[in-house]
CSV table of C-alpha atoms in Angstrom, one decimal:
chain,number,residue,atom,x,y,z
X,19,MET,CA,20.4,30.7,17.1
X,20,ARG,CA,18.8,29.0,13.8
X,21,ARG,CA,18.0,25.1,14.9
X,22,THR,CA,18.0,22.6,12.3
X,23,ILE,CA,15.4,19.3,12.0
X,24,LEU,CA,15.9,16.6,9.5
X,25,ILE,CA,13.3,14.5,8.1
X,26,VAL,CA,13.8,11.6,6.9
X,27,GLY,CA,11.8,10.5,4.6
X,28,ALA,CA,9.5,12.4,2.0
X,29,GLY,CA,6.5,10.2,2.0
X,30,PRO,CA,3.1,12.1,2.6
X,31,ALA,CA,4.5,12.1,6.2
X,32,GLY,CA,7.4,13.7,5.6
X,33,LEU,CA,6.3,16.2,3.5
X,34,SER,CA,3.5,17.4,5.8
X,35,LEU,CA,5.4,17.5,8.3
X,36,ALA,CA,8.2,19.7,6.3
X,37,ARG,CA,5.3,22.2,5.0
X,38,SER,CA,3.7,22.5,8.3
X,39,LEU,CA,7.5,24.1,9.9
X,40,ALA,CA,7.5,26.0,6.4
X,41,GLY,CA,7.8,29.7,8.1
X,42,SER,CA,9.0,28.4,11.1
X,43,PRO,CA,11.9,29.8,12.5
X,44,HIS,CA,13.8,26.2,11.6
X,45,GLN,CA,16.0,25.5,9.0
X,46,VAL,CA,14.3,22.2,7.4
X,47,VAL,CA,16.1,19.3,5.6
X,48,LEU,CA,14.4,16.4,4.1
X,49,ILE,CA,15.9,13.5,3.4
X,50,GLU,CA,14.6,11.2,0.3
X,51,PRO,CA,16.1,8.7,-2.1
X,52,GLN,CA,13.9,9.4,-4.9
X,53,PRO,CA,15.0,11.7,-7.8
X,54,ARG,CA,13.2,15.1,-7.7
X,55,GLU,CA,10.6,14.5,-10.4
X,56,GLU,CA,9.3,11.4,-9.4
X,57,LEU,CA,8.7,13.3,-6.1
X,58,ALA,CA,7.1,16.0,-8.1
X,59,ALA,CA,5.1,13.4,-10.4
X,60,PRO,CA,4.6,10.3,-8.8
X,61,PRO,CA,3.6,7.8,-11.0
X,62,PRO,CA,0.1,6.3,-9.6
X,63,ASP,CA,0.0,3.3,-7.7
X,64,GLY,CA,-3.1,1.7,-7.3
X,65,ARG,CA,-4.2,2.7,-4.0
X,66,GLU,CA,-6.3,4.6,-2.7
X,67,ILE,CA,-6.7,7.0,0.3
X,68,ALA,CA,-10.0,7.6,2.2
X,69,LEU,CA,-9.3,10.5,4.2
X,70,THR,CA,-11.0,11.5,6.8
X,71,LEU,CA,-13.0,15.2,7.5
X,72,ARG,CA,-10.4,16.2,9.8
X,73,SER,CA,-7.3,15.2,7.1
X,74,GLU,CA,-9.1,17.3,4.4
X,75,ARG,CA,-8.8,20.2,6.7
X,76,ILE,CA,-5.4,19.5,7.5
X,77,LEU,CA,-4.0,19.1,3.7
X,78,GLU,CA,-6.4,22.6,3.2
X,79,ARG,CA,-4.4,24.3,6.0
X,80,LEU,CA,-1.0,23.3,4.8
X,81,GLY,CA,-2.3,24.7,1.3
X,82,ALA,CA,-2.2,20.9,-0.9
X,83,TRP,CA,-5.4,20.0,-0.9
X,84,GLN,CA,-6.2,22.9,-3.2
X,85,HIS,CA,-3.4,21.2,-5.6
X,86,VAL,CA,-5.5,18.1,-5.7
X,87,PRO,CA,-7.8,18.7,-8.7
X,88,GLU,CA,-11.7,18.8,-7.8
X,89,ALA,CA,-12.6,15.7,-10.1
X,90,GLU,CA,-10.5,13.5,-8.2
X,91,LYS,CA,-12.3,13.6,-5.2
X,92,PHE,CA,-14.6,11.0,-4.9
X,93,PRO,CA,-16.9,11.4,-2.0
X,94,LEU,CA,-17.8,9.1,0.9
X,95,THR,CA,-21.2,9.1,1.9
X,96,GLU,CA,-21.6,5.4,3.5
X,97,ALA,CA,-19.2,2.6,4.7
X,98,ARG,CA,-21.3,-1.0,4.9
X,99,VAL,CA,-19.3,-3.9,5.8
X,100,ARG,CA,-21.0,-7.6,5.9
X,101,ASN,CA,-20.2,-11.2,6.6
X,102,GLY,CA,-19.8,-13.7,3.9
X,103,LYS,CA,-22.9,-14.3,2.4
X,104,SER,CA,-25.2,-13.2,5.0
X,105,PRO,CA,-27.6,-10.2,3.8
X,106,PHE,CA,-27.0,-8.2,6.8
X,107,ALA,CA,-24.8,-5.6,6.7
X,108,LEU,CA,-23.2,-3.2,9.4
X,109,SER,CA,-23.9,0.2,7.9
X,110,ILE,CA,-22.0,3.6,9.1
X,111,GLY,CA,-23.0,7.0,7.8
X,112,SER,CA,-26.6,5.9,6.4
X,113,GLY,CA,-28.6,9.1,7.4
X,114,GLN,CA,-25.6,11.7,7.7
X,115,THR,CA,-25.6,15.0,6.5
X,116,GLY,CA,-22.4,15.4,3.8
X,117,ALA,CA,-20.0,12.6,3.0
X,118,LEU,CA,-17.8,10.7,5.4
X,119,GLY,CA,-14.6,12.0,3.7
X,120,HIS,CA,-13.1,11.8,-0.2
X,121,LEU,CA,-11.6,9.0,-1.8
X,122,VAL,CA,-8.1,10.2,-3.6
X,123,SER,CA,-5.3,8.2,-5.2
X,124,ASN,CA,-2.3,8.4,-3.4
X,125,HIS,CA,-0.2,9.7,-6.1
X,126,LEU,CA,-2.2,13.0,-6.1
X,127,ILE,CA,-1.8,13.3,-2.3
X,128,ARG,CA,2.0,12.8,-2.6
X,129,ALA,CA,2.5,15.7,-5.8
X,130,ALA,CA,-0.4,18.0,-4.1
X,131,LEU,CA,2.0,18.0,-0.9
X,132,PHE,CA,5.8,18.8,-2.7
X,133,LYS,CA,3.6,21.3,-4.4
X,134,ALA,CA,3.0,22.7,-1.2
X,135,VAL,CA,6.8,22.2,0.2
X,136,ASP,CA,8.5,23.1,-2.9
X,137,GLY,CA,10.0,26.0,-2.7
X,138,GLN,CA,9.6,27.4,0.9
X,139,PRO,CA,12.4,29.1,2.2
X,140,ASN,CA,13.2,27.4,5.1
X,141,VAL,CA,13.1,23.9,3.5
X,142,GLU,CA,15.9,22.2,1.5
X,143,LEU,CA,14.7,19.2,-0.1
X,144,ARG,CA,17.8,16.5,-0.4
X,145,CYS,CA,16.5,14.3,-3.3
X,146,GLY,CA,18.2,11.5,-4.3
X,147,ARG,CA,20.4,10.5,-0.7
X,148,LYS,CA,19.8,7.7,1.7
X,149,VAL,CA,20.3,8.3,5.1
X,150,VAL,CA,22.8,5.0,5.6
X,151,GLN,CA,23.8,5.9,9.7
X,152,ALA,CA,22.0,8.0,11.8
X,153,ARG,CA,22.6,9.2,15.3
X,154,THR,CA,21.1,10.6,18.1
X,155,SER,CA,22.1,12.2,21.9
X,156,PRO,CA,21.1,14.5,24.6
X,157,ALA,CA,23.5,17.2,22.6
X,158,GLY,CA,22.2,16.8,19.1
X,159,ALA,CA,21.6,14.4,15.7
X,160,GLU,CA,23.9,13.5,13.3
X,161,ALA,CA,22.7,11.8,9.9
X,162,THR,CA,25.2,10.8,7.1
X,163,LEU,CA,24.2,10.4,3.6
X,164,ASP,CA,25.4,7.7,1.0
X,165,ASP,CA,27.5,10.6,-0.7
X,166,GLY,CA,29.7,10.3,3.0
X,167,THR,CA,28.0,13.3,4.0
X,168,ARG,CA,27.8,14.2,7.2
X,169,LEU,CA,24.5,16.7,8.8
X,170,ALA,CA,24.1,17.4,12.4
X,171,ALA,CA,20.1,18.7,13.7
X,172,ASP,CA,18.7,20.1,16.8
X,173,LEU,CA,15.7,17.2,15.8
X,174,LEU,CA,16.2,14.0,13.4
X,175,VAL,CA,13.0,13.0,12.2
X,176,ALA,CA,11.9,9.4,11.2
X,177,ALA,CA,9.3,9.3,8.4
X,178,ASP,CA,10.8,6.8,6.5
X,179,THR,CA,7.8,3.7,6.4
X,180,ARG,CA,7.0,0.7,8.4
X,181,PHE,CA,9.7,-0.7,8.3
X,182,SER,CA,12.0,2.0,8.8
X,183,GLN,CA,15.8,1.5,8.9
X,184,THR,CA,16.1,4.8,10.4
X,185,ARG,CA,13.5,4.3,13.3
X,186,GLU,CA,15.9,0.8,13.9
X,187,GLN,CA,19.1,2.8,12.9
X,188,LEU,CA,18.0,4.6,16.6
X,189,GLY,CA,18.0,2.0,18.7
X,190,ILE,CA,14.0,2.2,18.5
X,191,GLY,CA,12.0,-1.4,18.1
X,192,ALA,CA,8.9,-2.1,17.0
X,193,SER,CA,6.3,-4.8,17.0
X,194,VAL,CA,5.2,-6.7,13.4
X,195,GLU,CA,2.6,-8.5,12.8
X,196,ARG,CA,2.8,-10.6,9.4
X,197,PHE,CA,-0.5,-11.9,8.1
X,198,GLY,CA,0.5,-13.8,5.6
X,199,HIS,CA,-1.5,-12.5,3.2
X,200,THR,CA,-1.4,-9.7,0.3
X,201,MET,CA,-3.7,-7.0,-0.7
X,202,MET,CA,-4.1,-6.3,-4.1
X,203,VAL,CA,-5.6,-2.8,-5.1
X,204,GLY,CA,-6.7,-1.8,-8.7
X,205,ARG,CA,-9.8,-0.1,-10.7
X,206,ILE,CA,-13.2,-1.9,-12.1
X,207,ARG,CA,-16.0,-0.6,-14.4
X,208,HIS,CA,-19.5,-2.0,-13.8
X,209,THR,CA,-22.8,-0.9,-15.3
X,210,LYS,CA,-24.8,-0.3,-11.6
X,211,ALA,CA,-24.4,2.8,-9.4
X,212,HIS,CA,-22.0,3.0,-6.4
X,213,ARG,CA,-24.2,5.8,-4.9
X,214,GLY,CA,-21.0,7.1,-3.1
X,215,VAL,CA,-21.2,3.9,-0.9
X,216,ALA,CA,-18.1,1.7,0.1
X,217,THR,CA,-18.6,-1.9,0.7
X,218,GLU,CA,-16.3,-4.7,2.4
X,219,TRP,CA,-17.4,-8.2,2.7
X,220,PHE,CA,-15.5,-10.9,4.7
X,221,ASP,CA,-15.8,-14.4,3.0
X,222,HIS,CA,-14.2,-17.7,3.2
X,223,GLY,CA,-10.6,-17.3,2.8
X,224,ARG,CA,-10.3,-13.8,1.1
X,225,THR,CA,-11.1,-10.1,1.8
X,226,ILE,CA,-13.3,-7.8,-0.4
X,227,ALA,CA,-14.0,-4.1,-0.7
X,228,LEU,CA,-14.9,-2.1,-2.9
X,229,LEU,CA,-14.2,2.0,-2.8
X,230,PRO,CA,-16.4,4.7,-4.8
X,231,LEU,CA,-15.1,6.5,-7.6
X,232,GLY,CA,-16.5,8.2,-10.8
X,233,GLU,CA,-19.5,7.4,-12.0
X,234,GLY,CA,-19.7,3.3,-13.1
X,235,ILE,CA,-16.0,3.1,-11.4
X,236,SER,CA,-14.5,1.5,-8.5
X,237,SER,CA,-11.6,0.5,-6.4
X,238,LEU,CA,-11.8,-3.1,-6.0
X,239,VAL,CA,-9.0,-4.1,-3.2
X,240,LEU,CA,-8.8,-7.8,-3.0
X,241,THR,CA,-7.2,-9.7,0.2
X,242,LEU,CA,-5.6,-13.0,-0.2
X,243,PRO,CA,-3.1,-15.6,1.4
X,244,ASP,CA,0.5,-14.5,-0.2
X,245,ALA,CA,0.3,-17.6,-2.7
X,246,GLU,CA,-3.4,-17.0,-4.3
X,247,ALA,CA,-2.2,-13.2,-4.4
X,248,GLN,CA,1.2,-14.2,-6.7
X,249,ARG,CA,-1.5,-16.4,-8.7
X,250,VAL,CA,-4.5,-14.5,-9.2
X,251,CYS,CA,-1.9,-11.1,-10.1
X,252,ALA,CA,-0.5,-13.5,-12.9
X,253,LEU,CA,-3.8,-14.1,-14.3
X,254,PRO,CA,-5.1,-12.8,-18.1
X,255,ASP,CA,-7.2,-9.8,-18.5
X,256,ALA,CA,-10.1,-12.3,-19.2
X,257,ASP,CA,-9.6,-14.3,-16.5
X,258,LEU,CA,-9.0,-11.8,-14.0
X,259,THR,CA,-12.3,-10.0,-15.2
X,260,ALA,CA,-14.3,-13.8,-14.6
X,261,LEU,CA,-12.7,-13.7,-11.1
X,262,TYR,CA,-13.8,-10.6,-10.1
X,263,ALA,CA,-17.5,-11.6,-11.2
X,264,ARG,CA,-17.3,-14.5,-9.9
X,265,TYR,CA,-16.3,-12.5,-6.6
X,266,LEU,CA,-18.8,-9.8,-6.6
X,267,GLY,CA,-21.8,-11.6,-8.1
X,268,ASP,CA,-24.6,-9.9,-10.1
X,269,GLU,CA,-25.1,-6.6,-7.3
X,270,TRP,CA,-22.8,-4.3,-9.5
X,271,GLY,CA,-23.9,-5.2,-12.8
X,272,GLU,CA,-21.6,-6.0,-15.6
X,273,ILE,CA,-17.7,-6.0,-14.5
X,274,ALA,CA,-14.7,-4.8,-16.9
X,275,LEU,CA,-11.3,-4.4,-15.9
X,276,GLU,CA,-10.3,-0.5,-15.6
X,277,THR,CA,-6.7,-1.5,-14.5
X,278,ARG,CA,-4.3,-4.4,-13.2
X,279,PRO,CA,-3.8,-4.7,-9.8
X,280,THR,CA,-0.8,-4.1,-7.6
X,281,PRO,CA,-0.3,-6.2,-4.8
X,282,TYR,CA,1.0,-5.3,-1.2
X,283,PRO,CA,1.6,-7.7,1.2
X,284,LEU,CA,0.2,-7.1,4.3
X,285,ALA,CA,2.1,-5.9,7.5
X,286,MET,CA,0.6,-4.0,10.9
X,287,THR,CA,3.8,-2.3,13.1
X,288,TYR,CA,3.9,-0.1,15.9
X,289,ALA,CA,7.0,1.3,17.2
X,290,GLU,CA,8.1,1.0,21.4
X,291,ARG,CA,8.1,5.0,21.9
X,292,PHE,CA,8.1,7.9,19.6
X,293,SER,CA,10.0,10.0,20.6
X,294,GLY,CA,13.7,9.8,22.3
X,295,PRO,CA,16.6,11.8,22.8
X,296,ARG,CA,16.6,14.4,19.6
X,297,CYS,CA,14.5,12.3,17.3
X,298,ALA,CA,10.6,11.3,16.9
X,299,LEU,CA,8.8,9.4,14.8
X,300,VAL,CA,6.4,10.2,12.7
X,301,GLY,CA,3.8,8.1,9.8
X,302,ASP,CA,4.4,4.7,9.1
X,303,ALA,CA,7.5,4.1,11.1
X,304,ALA,CA,5.5,5.0,14.5
X,305,VAL,CA,2.3,3.4,13.6
X,306,GLY,CA,1.9,0.8,10.4
X,307,MET,CA,-1.9,0.1,10.5
X,308,HIS,CA,-3.7,-2.4,8.6
X,309,PRO,CA,-6.2,-1.0,5.7
X,310,VAL,CA,-9.3,-2.6,7.1
X,311,THR,CA,-9.9,0.8,9.3
X,312,ALA,CA,-8.7,2.6,6.8
X,313,HIS,CA,-7.0,4.9,8.8
X,314,GLY,CA,-3.5,4.2,8.3
X,315,PHE,CA,-3.1,7.7,6.3
X,316,ASN,CA,-4.9,10.1,8.4
X,317,PHE,CA,-2.8,8.5,11.3
X,318,GLY,CA,0.6,10.3,9.4
X,319,LEU,CA,-0.6,12.7,8.4
X,320,LEU,CA,-2.3,13.5,12.1
X,321,SER,CA,1.5,12.6,13.4
X,322,ALA,CA,2.9,15.1,11.6
X,323,TRP,CA,0.4,17.8,12.4
X,324,ARG,CA,0.7,16.8,16.3
X,325,LEU,CA,4.4,16.9,15.9
X,326,ALA,CA,4.4,20.2,14.5
X,327,ARG,CA,2.6,21.7,16.9
X,328,VAL,CA,4.8,21.2,19.7
X,329,ILE,CA,8.1,22.0,18.0
X,330,ALA,CA,7.8,24.7,15.2
X,331,GLN,CA,7.9,27.4,17.8
X,332,ALA,CA,10.1,26.5,19.9
X,333,SER,CA,13.7,27.7,21.0
X,334,ASP,CA,15.0,24.2,20.5
X,335,PRO,CA,13.0,21.7,18.7
X,336,GLY,CA,14.2,18.8,20.8
X,337,GLU,CA,13.4,19.3,23.9
X,338,PRO,CA,13.3,16.5,25.9
X,339,SER,CA,9.9,17.8,27.3
X,340,ARG,CA,8.5,18.4,24.2
X,341,LEU,CA,9.1,15.4,22.0
X,342,LYS,CA,7.6,13.6,25.1
X,343,ARG,CA,4.4,15.3,24.9
X,344,TYR,CA,3.9,15.0,21.3
X,345,ALA,CA,4.8,10.9,21.8
X,346,ILE,CA,2.3,10.2,24.7
X,347,ARG,CA,-0.7,12.5,22.5
X,348,HIS,CA,-0.1,10.2,19.7
X,349,ARG,CA,0.1,7.1,21.5
X,350,VAL,CA,-3.4,7.9,23.2
X,351,ALA,CA,-4.9,8.8,19.7
X,352,THR,CA,-3.8,5.5,18.1
X,353,MET,CA,-3.3,2.6,20.6
X,354,PRO,CA,-6.6,2.2,20.7
X,355,LEU,CA,-8.2,1.5,17.0
X,356,TYR,CA,-4.8,-0.4,16.6
X,357,GLN,CA,-5.5,-3.1,19.3
X,358,ALA,CA,-9.3,-2.8,18.1
X,359,THR,CA,-8.1,-3.2,14.2
X,360,LEU,CA,-5.4,-6.0,15.6
X,361,HIS,CA,-7.9,-8.0,16.7
X,362,LEU,CA,-10.8,-7.1,14.5
X,363,VAL,CA,-8.0,-8.6,11.6
X,364,GLY,CA,-8.2,-11.3,13.4
X,365,LEU,CA,-11.2,-12.3,13.8
X,366,PHE,CA,-13.0,-11.5,10.8
X,367,THR,CA,-9.9,-13.5,9.1
X,368,ASP,CA,-10.5,-16.8,11.1
X,369,ASP,CA,-12.1,-19.3,8.5
X,370,ARG,CA,-13.3,-21.6,11.3
X,371,ARG,CA,-16.5,-22.2,11.1
X,372,ARG,CA,-16.4,-21.4,15.0
X,373,ALA,CA,-16.0,-17.8,14.0
X,374,ARG,CA,-18.5,-17.4,11.9
X,375,PRO,CA,-21.5,-16.7,14.5
X,376,ILE,CA,-18.8,-14.5,16.8
X,377,ARG,CA,-18.6,-12.3,13.9
X,378,ALA,CA,-22.2,-12.0,13.1
X,379,GLY,CA,-22.7,-10.9,16.2
X,380,VAL,CA,-19.7,-8.2,16.4
X,381,LEU,CA,-21.6,-7.0,13.4
X,382,ARG,CA,-25.2,-7.1,14.9
X,383,LEU,CA,-23.8,-5.1,18.0
X,384,GLY,CA,-21.7,-2.4,15.8
X,385,ALA,CA,-25.2,-1.9,14.2
X,386,LEU,CA,-26.7,-0.6,17.5
X,387,PRO,CA,-27.5,3.4,17.0
X,388,PRO,CA,-25.0,4.7,19.9
X,389,VAL,CA,-21.9,2.5,18.8
X,390,ARG,CA,-22.5,3.2,14.5
X,391,LYS,CA,-22.9,6.5,16.0
X,392,ALA,CA,-19.6,6.2,17.7
X,393,MET,CA,-18.2,4.6,14.4
X,394,GLY,CA,-19.3,7.8,11.8
X,395,ARG,CA,-17.3,9.6,14.3
X,396,LEU,CA,-14.6,8.7,14.5
X,397,LEU,CA,-14.3,7.5,10.7
X,398,SER,CA,-15.2,11.1,9.4
X,399,GLU,CA,-13.3,13.0,12.8
X,400,PRO,CA,-14.8,16.3,12.2
X,401,GLY,CA,-12.3,18.0,15.1
X,402,MET,CA,-8.8,19.4,15.1
X,403,ALA,CA,-6.3,17.5,17.4
């Protein structure tokens, strides 16, 4: 008997899960409010994704990595973290052979995943439709769409953002941490080379990161309190360029604006559980990370891969023990870094005078060879899960 799996949300996690289940004995139905045309050719959204080596291998196995143009895969050779105006920098990846991973635009990854999914014989795309009600029980799952259609399934998977309505409809709670800060992302040009090095520093009242892209071009990520971010996003090009130049100093030479910044209010979320009767959570619906550790996308991709390995060849993909096995593995893999990130953000956004020496001490501790090597392994994640 053929089983049915409903996936709500065709973002990277939902698409990855659908592709991972292609060729399985199950019928996969992917439900997404966006039209098919936008899924096939998503517009640029300003976000550059730092893919770990493990994520690259997963994308390769899914048949998506080859759909990303080679010229748009930018190697990340080293990551440096600074505290204010201190000349000391915690370096991760320096002296390592090969790259830590690659930076790739979010919209290109999404387009590549769509190409890998489109046309798979056991995957059905229901675009332009929204789930208005989702319910599950030990006997089965059901989703009601906005056109009144009711779909029955053996397993329902929520993959619809960190503020997942499907997760809420399933009665699964989540802890939500709102920081009152907005991340603005956009590209700049600069006259001095970045050499594939990402630099992030925590300054008074703001956080800045430069992510290396093509020659003489980087993604600038500026985090400010919400009201200040709104003001900065409204600045004319000339004033915005001058502000960037003042923040960056002369380390990257002359600065020119390549794209306008796109704002993203910052929040972290963590679901109370990753599975339930005939349901599971993947992607940001399970764990929504802060971008400071660059692991949000990687965790989402890994969750889809991990769930697929448990259910792909199962006679019943909604069997409780299998879903629990996935939930436990993903929680063990994500909870430590989630908690560490939460504390890290709290410490490095604390502008009180007493926090400054603590931040400096944390960076010095991170520079110790054993700690630095462990962080390098964490960032590159060479093994498969």
